[in-house]
GROMACS .gro file of N, CA and C in nm:
model
  441
    1MET      N    1  -0.842 -21.688 -18.190
    1MET     CA    2  -0.800 -21.731 -18.165
    1MET      C    3  -0.923 -21.718 -18.030
    2LYS      N    4  -1.032 -21.718 -18.051
    2LYS     CA    5  -1.171 -21.645 -17.958
    2LYS      C    6  -1.185 -21.826 -17.946
    3ALA      N    7  -1.226 -21.841 -18.067
    3ALA     CA    8  -1.264 -21.953 -18.011
    3ALA      C    9  -1.189 -22.105 -17.910
    4TYR      N   10  -1.035 -22.080 -17.917
    4TYR     CA   11  -0.920 -22.085 -17.837
    4TYR      C   12  -0.984 -22.124 -17.702
    5ALA      N   13  -0.984 -21.937 -17.650
    5ALA     CA   14  -1.036 -21.932 -17.518
    5ALA      C   15  -1.185 -21.968 -17.476
    6VAL      N   16  -1.263 -21.925 -17.570
    6VAL     CA   17  -1.355 -21.996 -17.562
    6VAL      C   18  -1.391 -22.221 -17.523
    7LEU      N   19  -1.278 -22.287 -17.596
    7LEU     CA   20  -1.297 -22.377 -17.641
    7LEU      C   21  -1.248 -22.446 -17.516
    8CYS      N   22  -1.157 -22.363 -17.412
    8CYS     CA   23  -1.069 -22.323 -17.275
    8CYS      C   24  -1.153 -22.393 -17.203
    9SER      N   25  -1.300 -22.219 -17.191
    9SER     CA   26  -1.359 -22.223 -17.110
    9SER      C   27  -1.443 -22.336 -17.026
   10VAL      N   28  -1.486 -22.373 -17.177
   10VAL     CA   29  -1.633 -22.484 -17.177
   10VAL      C   30  -1.505 -22.571 -17.126
   11LEU      N   31  -1.425 -22.651 -17.143
   11LEU     CA   32  -1.396 -22.730 -17.102
   11LEU      C   33  -1.316 -22.759 -16.974
   12LEU      N   34  -1.274 -22.651 -16.918
   12LEU     CA   35  -1.251 -22.582 -16.821
   12LEU      C   36  -1.371 -22.610 -16.713
   13VAL      N   37  -1.503 -22.580 -16.698
   13VAL     CA   38  -1.644 -22.563 -16.663
   13VAL      C   39  -1.668 -22.725 -16.651
   14ALA      N   40  -1.707 -22.796 -16.788
   14ALA     CA   41  -1.702 -22.941 -16.766
   14ALA      C   42  -1.617 -22.982 -16.638
   15ALA      N   43  -1.453 -22.990 -16.648
   15ALA     CA   44  -1.407 -23.065 -16.554
   15ALA      C   45  -1.411 -23.031 -16.378
   16THR      N   46  -1.500 -22.911 -16.339
   16THR     CA   47  -1.530 -22.843 -16.264
   16THR      C   48  -1.587 -22.935 -16.191
   17PRO      N   49  -1.561 -23.015 -16.085
   17PRO     CA   50  -1.829 -23.087 -16.052
   17PRO      C   51  -1.891 -23.028 -15.940
   18ALA      N   52  -1.991 -23.051 -16.006
   18ALA     CA   53  -2.052 -23.009 -16.035
   18ALA      C   54  -2.112 -22.940 -15.876
   19SER      N   55  -2.097 -23.101 -15.809
   19SER     CA   56  -2.146 -23.081 -15.677
   19SER      C   57  -1.977 -23.001 -15.497
   20ALA      N   58  -1.909 -22.948 -15.635
   20ALA     CA   59  -1.722 -22.874 -15.556
   20ALA      C   60  -1.863 -22.800 -15.459
   21SER      N   61  -1.943 -22.636 -15.526
   21SER     CA   62  -2.045 -22.541 -15.490
   21SER      C   63  -2.088 -22.530 -15.434
   22GLU      N   64  -2.180 -22.774 -15.373
   22GLU     CA   65  -2.335 -22.752 -15.302
   22GLU      C   66  -2.209 -22.850 -15.163
   23SER      N   67  -2.111 -22.914 -15.222
   23SER     CA   68  -2.042 -22.953 -15.114
   23SER      C   69  -1.991 -22.830 -15.052
   24GLU      N   70  -1.995 -22.750 -15.053
   24GLU     CA   71  -1.931 -22.614 -14.943
   24GLU      C   72  -2.019 -22.603 -14.868
   25THR      N   73  -2.166 -22.512 -14.987
   25THR     CA   74  -2.233 -22.478 -14.875
   25THR      C   75  -2.347 -22.592 -14.774
   26GLU      N   76  -2.282 -22.724 -14.747
   26GLU     CA   77  -2.314 -22.826 -14.683
   26GLU      C   78  -2.176 -22.754 -14.608
   27ILE      N   79  -2.138 -22.752 -14.606
   27ILE     CA   80  -1.966 -22.807 -14.525
   27ILE      C   81  -2.062 -22.679 -14.413
   28ARG      N   82  -2.054 -22.563 -14.592
   28ARG     CA   83  -2.093 -22.434 -14.380
   28ARG      C   84  -2.229 -22.422 -14.313
   29GLN      N   85  -2.282 -22.546 -14.384
   29GLN     CA   86  -2.462 -22.554 -14.283
   29GLN      C   87  -2.401 -22.581 -14.161
   30ALA      N   88  -2.284 -22.732 -14.171
   30ALA     CA   89  -2.285 -22.848 -14.037
   30ALA      C   90  -2.252 -22.711 -13.949
   31ILE      N   91  -2.113 -22.673 -13.977
   31ILE     CA   92  -2.071 -22.546 -13.929
   31ILE      C   93  -2.178 -22.466 -13.842
   32THR      N   94  -2.219 -22.424 -13.957
   32THR     CA   95  -2.321 -22.341 -13.862
   32THR      C   96  -2.432 -22.376 -13.760
   33GLN      N   97  -2.418 -22.492 -13.758
   33GLN     CA   98  -2.593 -22.615 -13.756
   33GLN      C   99  -2.471 -22.628 -13.543
   34ILE      N  100  -2.291 -22.667 -13.560
   34ILE     CA  101  -2.241 -22.618 -13.467
   34ILE      C  102  -2.223 -22.575 -13.368
   35ALA      N  103  -2.246 -22.439 -13.437
   35ALA     CA  104  -2.197 -22.313 -13.369
   35ALA      C  105  -2.382 -22.282 -13.312
   36ALA      N  106  -2.460 -22.283 -13.371
   36ALA     CA  107  -2.602 -22.268 -13.283
   36ALA      C  108  -2.655 -22.378 -13.127
   37SER      N  109  -2.610 -22.505 -13.196
   37SER     CA  110  -2.575 -22.635 -13.085
   37SER      C  111  -2.536 -22.531 -12.995
   38PHE      N  112  -2.360 -22.482 -12.995
   38PHE     CA  113  -2.292 -22.482 -12.931
   38PHE      C  114  -2.330 -22.367 -12.822
   39ALA      N  115  -2.450 -22.236 -12.906
   39ALA     CA  116  -2.502 -22.196 -12.813
   39ALA      C  117  -2.617 -22.212 -12.728
   40GLU      N  118  -2.629 -22.329 -12.786
   40GLU     CA  119  -2.776 -22.358 -12.710
   40GLU      C  120  -2.711 -22.405 -12.578
   41HIS      N  121  -2.627 -22.478 -12.667
   41HIS     CA  122  -2.539 -22.593 -12.447
   41HIS      C  123  -2.515 -22.490 -12.391
   42TYR      N  124  -2.445 -22.331 -12.439
   42TYR     CA  125  -2.450 -22.263 -12.329
   42TYR      C  126  -2.526 -22.207 -12.234
   43ALA      N  127  -2.606 -22.175 -12.276
   43ALA     CA  128  -2.726 -22.110 -12.283
   43ALA      C  129  -2.788 -22.192 -12.122
   44LYS      N  130  -2.751 -22.364 -12.133
   44LYS     CA  131  -2.804 -22.449 -12.095
   44LYS      C  132  -2.693 -22.417 -11.970
   45GLN      N  133  -2.637 -22.391 -11.961
   45GLN     CA  134  -2.480 -22.431 -11.872
   45GLN      C  135  -2.428 -22.571 -11.891
   46ASP      N  136  -2.517 -22.600 -11.960
   46ASP     CA  137  -2.415 -22.752 -12.020
   46ASP      C  138  -2.302 -22.824 -12.057
   47ALA      N  139  -2.161 -22.812 -11.986
   47ALA     CA  140  -2.075 -22.789 -12.098
   47ALA      C  141  -1.994 -22.957 -12.104
   48ALA      N  142  -2.096 -23.093 -12.051
   48ALA     CA  143  -2.080 -23.201 -12.106
   48ALA      C  144  -2.197 -23.131 -12.257
   49GLY      N  145  -2.186 -23.181 -12.272
   49GLY     CA  146  -2.305 -23.045 -12.444
   49GLY      C  147  -2.287 -22.951 -12.498
   50ILE      N  148  -2.222 -22.901 -12.500
   50ILE     CA  149  -2.030 -22.877 -12.605
   50ILE      C  150  -1.987 -22.905 -12.591
   51ALA      N  151  -1.888 -22.966 -12.427
   51ALA     CA  152  -1.803 -23.063 -12.553
   51ALA      C  153  -1.870 -23.218 -12.617
   52SER      N  154  -1.987 -23.241 -12.616
   52SER     CA  155  -2.056 -23.272 -12.787
   52SER      C  156  -1.925 -23.248 -12.853
   53HIS      N  157  -1.929 -23.133 -12.897
   53HIS     CA  158  -1.927 -23.075 -13.038
   53HIS      C  159  -1.782 -23.092 -13.144
   54PHE      N  160  -1.713 -23.167 -12.944
   54PHE     CA  161  -1.530 -23.152 -13.001
   54PHE      C  162  -1.529 -23.294 -13.018
   55ALA      N  163  -1.363 -23.357 -13.195
   55ALA     CA  164  -1.330 -23.475 -13.155
   55ALA      C  165  -1.282 -23.530 -13.091
   56ARG      N  166  -1.295 -23.697 -13.094
   56ARG     CA  167  -1.194 -23.704 -13.007
   56ARG      C  168  -1.047 -23.616 -12.993
   57GLY      N  169  -1.036 -23.620 -12.874
   57GLY     CA  170  -0.918 -23.515 -12.839
   57GLY      C  171  -0.927 -23.378 -12.853
   58GLY      N  172  -1.032 -23.299 -12.940
   58GLY     CA  173  -1.060 -23.245 -12.929
   58GLY      C  174  -0.969 -23.115 -12.813
   59ILE      N  175  -0.897 -22.973 -12.852
   59ILE     CA  176  -0.898 -22.885 -12.739
   59ILE      C  177  -0.918 -22.780 -12.767
   60PHE      N  178  -0.990 -22.693 -12.638
   60PHE     CA  179  -0.994 -22.523 -12.604
   60PHE      C  180  -0.881 -22.474 -12.538
   61VAL      N  181  -0.805 -22.347 -12.701
   61VAL     CA  182  -0.722 -22.239 -12.677
   61VAL      C  183  -0.773 -22.132 -12.630
   62ASN      N  184  -0.670 -22.064 -12.557
   62ASN     CA  185  -0.723 -21.917 -12.595
   62ASN      C  186  -0.545 -21.888 -12.422
   63ALA      N  187  -0.581 -21.745 -12.449
   63ALA     CA  188  -0.481 -21.646 -12.456
   63ALA      C  189  -0.351 -21.743 -12.317
   64ALA      N  190  -0.450 -21.767 -12.271
   64ALA     CA  191  -0.451 -21.894 -12.125
   64ALA      C  192  -0.377 -22.034 -12.188
   65GLY      N  193  -0.365 -22.046 -12.280
   65GLY     CA  194  -0.292 -22.154 -12.344
   65GLY      C  195  -0.416 -22.267 -12.321
   66GLN      N  196  -0.366 -22.426 -12.320
   66GLN     CA  197  -0.468 -22.488 -12.384
   66GLN      C  198  -0.551 -22.570 -12.320
   67HIS      N  199  -0.679 -22.608 -12.281
   67HIS     CA  200  -0.808 -22.600 -12.215
   67HIS      C  201  -0.849 -22.758 -12.209
   68ASP      N  202  -0.914 -22.872 -12.117
   68ASP     CA  203  -0.964 -22.954 -12.127
   68ASP      C  204  -1.124 -22.845 -12.118
   69VAL      N  205  -1.117 -22.945 -12.217
   69VAL     CA  206  -1.347 -22.858 -12.310
   69VAL      C  207  -1.459 -22.849 -12.187
   70THR      N  208  -1.428 -23.012 -12.130
   70THR     CA  209  -1.551 -22.927 -11.946
   70THR      C  210  -1.504 -22.880 -11.899
   71LYS      N  211  -1.448 -22.894 -11.845
   71LYS     CA  212  -1.340 -22.842 -11.708
   71LYS      C  213  -1.342 -22.656 -11.764
   72PHE      N  214  -1.338 -22.660 -11.792
   72PHE     CA  215  -1.337 -22.492 -11.893
   72PHE      C  216  -1.383 -22.409 -11.879
   73TYR      N  217  -1.566 -22.464 -11.993
   73TYR     CA  218  -1.636 -22.385 -11.965
   73TYR      C  219  -1.714 -22.383 -11.831
   74ASP      N  220  -1.718 -22.541 -11.710
   74ASP     CA  221  -1.793 -22.537 -11.582
   74ASP      C  222  -1.768 -22.430 -11.580
   75GLN      N  223  -1.595 -22.380 -11.589
   75GLN     CA  224  -1.531 -22.242 -11.469
   75GLN      C  225  -1.558 -22.108 -11.546
   76SER      N  226  -1.620 -22.153 -11.680
   76SER     CA  227  -1.692 -22.071 -11.694
   76SER      C  228  -1.822 -21.986 -11.680
   77PHE      N  229  -1.903 -22.049 -11.598
   77PHE     CA  230  -2.033 -22.088 -11.593
   77PHE      C  231  -2.001 -22.008 -11.481
   78LYS      N  232  -1.934 -22.071 -11.361
   78LYS     CA  233  -1.919 -22.060 -11.213
   78LYS      C  234  -1.875 -21.933 -11.224
   79ALA      N  235  -1.840 -21.819 -11.317
   79ALA     CA  236  -1.722 -21.743 -11.335
   79ALA      C  237  -1.973 -21.605 -11.353
   80GLY      N  238  -2.021 -21.682 -11.423
   80GLY     CA  239  -2.147 -21.620 -11.401
   80GLY      C  240  -2.157 -21.589 -11.575
   81PHE      N  241  -2.078 -21.594 -11.697
   81PHE     CA  242  -2.086 -21.636 -11.818
   81PHE      C  243  -2.263 -21.737 -11.845
   82ASP      N  244  -2.372 -21.665 -11.935
   82ASP     CA  245  -2.412 -21.737 -11.909
   82ASP      C  246  -2.525 -21.754 -12.142
   83ARG      N  247  -2.448 -21.644 -12.094
   83ARG     CA  248  -2.484 -21.678 -12.250
   83ARG      C  249  -2.406 -21.592 -12.367
   84ASN      N  250  -2.348 -21.702 -12.494
   84ASN     CA  251  -2.297 -21.718 -12.587
   84ASN      C  252  -2.339 -21.748 -12.771
   85ASP      N  253  -2.350 -21.560 -12.748
   85ASP     CA  254  -2.392 -21.541 -12.913
   85ASP      C  255  -2.259 -21.520 -13.007
   86ILE      N  256  -2.276 -21.673 -13.118
   86ILE     CA  257  -2.184 -21.680 -13.193
   86ILE      C  258  -2.224 -21.679 -13.354
   87THR      N  259  -2.158 -21.579 -13.407
   87THR     CA  260  -2.122 -21.628 -13.559
   87THR      C  261  -2.058 -21.680 -13.554
   88VAL      N  262  -2.109 -21.704 -13.719
   88VAL     CA  263  -2.005 -21.771 -13.838
   88VAL      C  264  -1.929 -21.664 -13.933
   89ASP      N  265  -1.861 -21.648 -13.923
   89ASP     CA  266  -1.843 -21.495 -14.066
   89ASP      C  267  -1.779 -21.558 -14.158
   90ASN      N  268  -1.688 -21.726 -14.222
   90ASN     CA  269  -1.620 -21.730 -14.271
   90ASN      C  270  -1.620 -21.865 -14.281
   91VAL      N  271  -1.589 -22.020 -14.394
   91VAL     CA  272  -1.563 -22.146 -14.367
   91VAL      C  273  -1.443 -22.237 -14.486
   92TRP      N  274  -1.364 -22.246 -14.463
   92TRP     CA  275  -1.294 -22.308 -14.596
   92TRP      C  276  -1.243 -22.439 -14.601
   93PRO      N  277  -1.343 -22.483 -14.636
   93PRO     CA  278  -1.270 -22.655 -14.666
   93PRO      C  279  -1.231 -22.690 -14.735
   94LEU      N  280  -1.114 -22.786 -14.668
   94LEU     CA  281  -1.041 -22.772 -14.672
   94LEU      C  282  -0.975 -22.941 -14.832
   95ASN      N  283  -1.028 -23.048 -14.752
   95ASN     CA  284  -1.076 -23.129 -14.780
   95ASN      C  285  -1.281 -23.204 -14.797
   96ALA      N  286  -1.287 -23.279 -14.850
   96ALA     CA  287  -1.427 -23.371 -14.768
   96ALA      C  288  -1.409 -23.384 -14.590
   97ASP      N  289  -1.320 -23.386 -14.565
   97ASP     CA  290  -1.377 -23.416 -14.379
   97ASP      C  291  -1.318 -23.296 -14.370
   98THR      N  292  -1.227 -23.233 -14.318
   98THR     CA  293  -1.218 -23.080 -14.300
   98THR      C  294  -1.133 -22.935 -14.389
   99ALA      N  295  -1.191 -22.845 -14.271
   99ALA     CA  296  -1.254 -22.665 -14.310
   99ALA      C  297  -1.215 -22.702 -14.184
  100ILE      N  298  -1.211 -22.562 -14.189
  100ILE     CA  299  -1.142 -22.435 -14.085
  100ILE      C  300  -1.232 -22.241 -14.112
  101SER      N  301  -1.229 -22.249 -14.034
  101SER     CA  302  -1.414 -22.154 -13.981
  101SER      C  303  -1.340 -22.045 -13.914
  102MET      N  304  -1.397 -21.933 -13.933
  102MET     CA  305  -1.416 -21.859 -13.789
  102MET      C  306  -1.516 -21.712 -13.806
  103GLY      N  307  -1.512 -21.683 -13.700
  103GLY     CA  308  -1.650 -21.574 -13.702
  103GLY      C  309  -1.637 -21.557 -13.547
  104ARG      N  310  -1.756 -21.524 -13.530
  104ARG     CA  311  -1.731 -21.403 -13.366
  104ARG      C  312  -1.845 -21.421 -13.284
  105PHE      N  313  -1.775 -21.331 -13.120
  105PHE     CA  314  -1.888 -21.477 -13.022
  105PHE      C  315  -1.926 -21.339 -12.891
  106ARG      N  316  -2.015 -21.366 -12.822
  106ARG     CA  317  -1.993 -21.217 -12.753
  106ARG      C  318  -2.039 -21.340 -12.637
  107LEU      N  319  -2.009 -21.344 -12.495
  107LEU     CA  320  -2.017 -21.359 -12.402
  107LEU      C  321  -2.063 -21.275 -12.341
  108THR      N  322  -2.171 -21.331 -12.248
  108THR     CA  323  -2.219 -21.280 -12.136
  108THR      C  324  -2.287 -21.257 -12.034
  109GLY      N  325  -2.341 -21.218 -11.909
  109GLY     CA  326  -2.385 -21.232 -11.813
  109GLY      C  327  -2.313 -21.149 -11.667
  110LYS      N  328  -2.394 -21.219 -11.523
  110LYS     CA  329  -2.361 -21.110 -11.433
  110LYS      C  330  -2.275 -21.216 -11.344
  111ASN      N  331  -2.149 -21.161 -11.232
  111ASN     CA  332  -2.046 -21.235 -11.182
  111ASN      C  333  -2.202 -21.269 -11.064
  112GLN      N  334  -2.137 -21.321 -10.880
  112GLN     CA  335  -2.192 -21.338 -10.812
  112GLN      C  336  -2.232 -21.145 -10.767
  113SER      N  337  -2.124 -21.140 -10.758
  113SER     CA  338  -2.206 -20.938 -10.700
  113SER      C  339  -2.292 -20.896 -10.813
  114GLY      N  340  -2.372 -20.929 -10.938
  114GLY     CA  341  -2.438 -20.878 -10.959
  114GLY      C  342  -2.339 -20.845 -11.062
  115ASN      N  343  -2.268 -20.787 -11.121
  115ASN     CA  344  -2.248 -20.667 -11.230
  115ASN      C  345  -2.220 -20.743 -11.301
  116ALA      N  346  -2.286 -20.694 -11.463
  116ALA     CA  347  -2.242 -20.745 -11.560
  116ALA      C  348  -2.042 -20.796 -11.652
  117LEU      N  349  -2.100 -20.898 -11.623
  117LEU     CA  350  -1.982 -20.952 -11.758
  117LEU      C  351  -1.991 -20.936 -11.928
  118ASP      N  352  -1.899 -20.893 -11.995
  118ASP     CA  353  -1.955 -20.906 -12.095
  118ASP      C  354  -1.815 -20.907 -12.254
  119VAL      N  355  -1.766 -20.921 -12.261
  119VAL     CA  356  -1.710 -21.068 -12.334
  119VAL      C  357  -1.694 -21.071 -12.511
  120SER      N  358  -1.688 -20.992 -12.575
  120SER     CA  359  -1.644 -21.048 -12.704
  120SER      C  360  -1.522 -20.973 -12.810
  121GLY      N  361  -1.521 -21.125 -12.860
  121GLY     CA  362  -1.401 -21.141 -12.952
  121GLY      C  363  -1.407 -21.235 -13.077
  122ILE      N  364  -1.305 -21.335 -13.132
  122ILE     CA  365  -1.282 -21.317 -13.214
  122ILE      C  366  -1.289 -21.530 -13.177
  123TRP      N  367  -1.295 -21.585 -13.298
  123TRP     CA  368  -1.281 -21.714 -13.203
  123TRP      C  369  -1.302 -21.833 -13.424
  124THR      N  370  -1.166 -21.903 -13.356
  124THR     CA  371  -1.144 -21.947 -13.520
  124THR      C  372  -1.168 -22.076 -13.451
  125ALA      N  373  -1.179 -22.193 -13.622
  125ALA     CA  374  -1.206 -22.369 -13.528
  125ALA      C  375  -1.080 -22.394 -13.704
  126VAL      N  376  -1.091 -22.549 -13.660
  126VAL     CA  377  -1.016 -22.643 -13.656
  126VAL      C  378  -1.148 -22.803 -13.695
  127ASP      N  379  -1.174 -22.820 -13.883
  127ASP     CA  380  -1.342 -22.881 -13.814
  127ASP      C  381  -1.313 -22.998 -13.851
  128VAL      N  382  -1.378 -23.128 -13.801
  128VAL     CA  383  -1.354 -23.225 -13.905
  128VAL      C  384  -1.468 -23.337 -13.923
  129ARG      N  385  -1.446 -23.401 -14.010
  129ARG     CA  386  -1.560 -23.466 -14.037
  129ARG      C  387  -1.479 -23.587 -13.893
  130GLU      N  388  -1.596 -23.691 -13.840
  130GLU     CA  389  -1.524 -23.765 -13.714
  130GLU      C  390  -1.707 -23.871 -13.717
  131ASN      N  391  -1.614 -23.995 -13.773
  131ASN     CA  392  -1.774 -24.087 -13.788
  131ASN      C  393  -1.915 -24.062 -13.859
  132GLY      N  394  -1.856 -23.987 -13.941
  132GLY     CA  395  -1.989 -23.893 -14.073
  132GLY      C  396  -2.037 -23.745 -14.005
  133GLN      N  397  -1.938 -23.773 -13.891
  133GLN     CA  398  -2.057 -23.580 -13.801
  133GLN      C  399  -1.914 -23.512 -13.785
  134TRP      N  400  -1.979 -23.450 -13.858
  134TRP     CA  401  -1.856 -23.279 -13.820
  134TRP      C  402  -1.796 -23.252 -13.714
  135LYS      N  403  -1.732 -23.203 -13.644
  135LYS     CA  404  -1.666 -23.202 -13.530
  135LYS      C  405  -1.616 -23.088 -13.558
  136ILE      N  406  -1.491 -22.995 -13.380
  136ILE     CA  407  -1.477 -22.935 -13.371
  136ILE      C  408  -1.259 -23.042 -13.307
  137ARG      N  409  -1.187 -22.975 -13.372
  137ARG     CA  410  -1.064 -23.058 -13.362
  137ARG      C  411  -0.946 -22.990 -13.272
  138MET      N  412  -0.985 -22.854 -13.241
  138MET     CA  413  -0.970 -22.737 -13.213
  138MET      C  414  -1.023 -22.623 -13.220
  139LEU      N  415  -1.034 -22.514 -13.123
  139LEU     CA  416  -1.112 -22.464 -13.137
  139LEU      C  417  -1.046 -22.293 -13.086
  140THR      N  418  -1.006 -22.169 -13.056
  140THR     CA  419  -0.900 -22.089 -13.039
  140THR      C  420  -1.034 -21.985 -13.063
  141SER      N  421  -1.010 -21.863 -12.892
  141SER     CA  422  -1.090 -21.759 -12.960
  141SER      C  423  -0.972 -21.667 -12.872
  142ALA      N  424  -1.029 -21.542 -12.890
  142ALA     CA  425  -0.959 -21.415 -12.885
  142ALA      C  426  -1.025 -21.289 -12.813
  143PRO      N  427  -0.998 -21.321 -12.723
  143PRO     CA  428  -1.088 -21.147 -12.694
  143PRO      C  429  -1.028 -20.952 -12.699
  144LYS      N  430  -1.207 -20.938 -12.768
  144LYS     CA  431  -1.106 -20.827 -12.821
  144LYS      C  432  -1.061 -20.725 -12.719
  145PRO      N  433  -0.959 -20.688 -12.719
  145PRO     CA  434  -0.860 -20.587 -12.649
  145PRO      C  435  -0.964 -20.442 -12.630
  146SER      N  436  -0.945 -20.424 -12.464
  146SER     CA  437  -1.025 -20.316 -12.437
  146SER      C  438  -1.019 -20.245 -12.414
  147ASN      N  439  -1.050 -20.177 -12.481
  147ASN     CA  440  -1.100 -20.004 -12.516
  147ASN      C  441  -1.020 -19.876 -12.396
   0.00000   0.00000   0.00000
C-alpha cells in the first residue's frame, strides 16, 4: 500500500507542469509592475498614463458606480489628491491570460484650502493579457469606513 501511495505521488508530481509556479510568479510580477507604474503616473497627475494600464473597454468602479478612467482620475487630481500608495497583496491566475488581484491603497494630498486629504481602502482587479501585455479590465475600490 505504501508503494502505491509513493507511486501515485511520483505520478502526480510528474504530471504537474514545471512552469506552473513560474507562470504564477511572472503574472504576479506583471501585476505588481502595473501597480508601481500606476502609482508613478498618479504622482505625475497623469490620468492618460493611468488609463494606458486599462484594457480596451476597461472600467473603474467604486461605491458611486462605473467611471470613465481618465475623467475620474482628472477629477481626483483637481480635488487635491497627488499620491497613491499601492500594495499588491494577492494575485490569482485563472488561466494564462486572465487573473484576479487584490491589494490596498492610500490616497493623500491637500484640498484647495490646504487641508490634508487621506483615504485608504482595498482594491480588486480583473487583469487580462491584451496583445501580449497585462492590462486592467476592471478595477474596483472600496475605502475603509471612517471610525
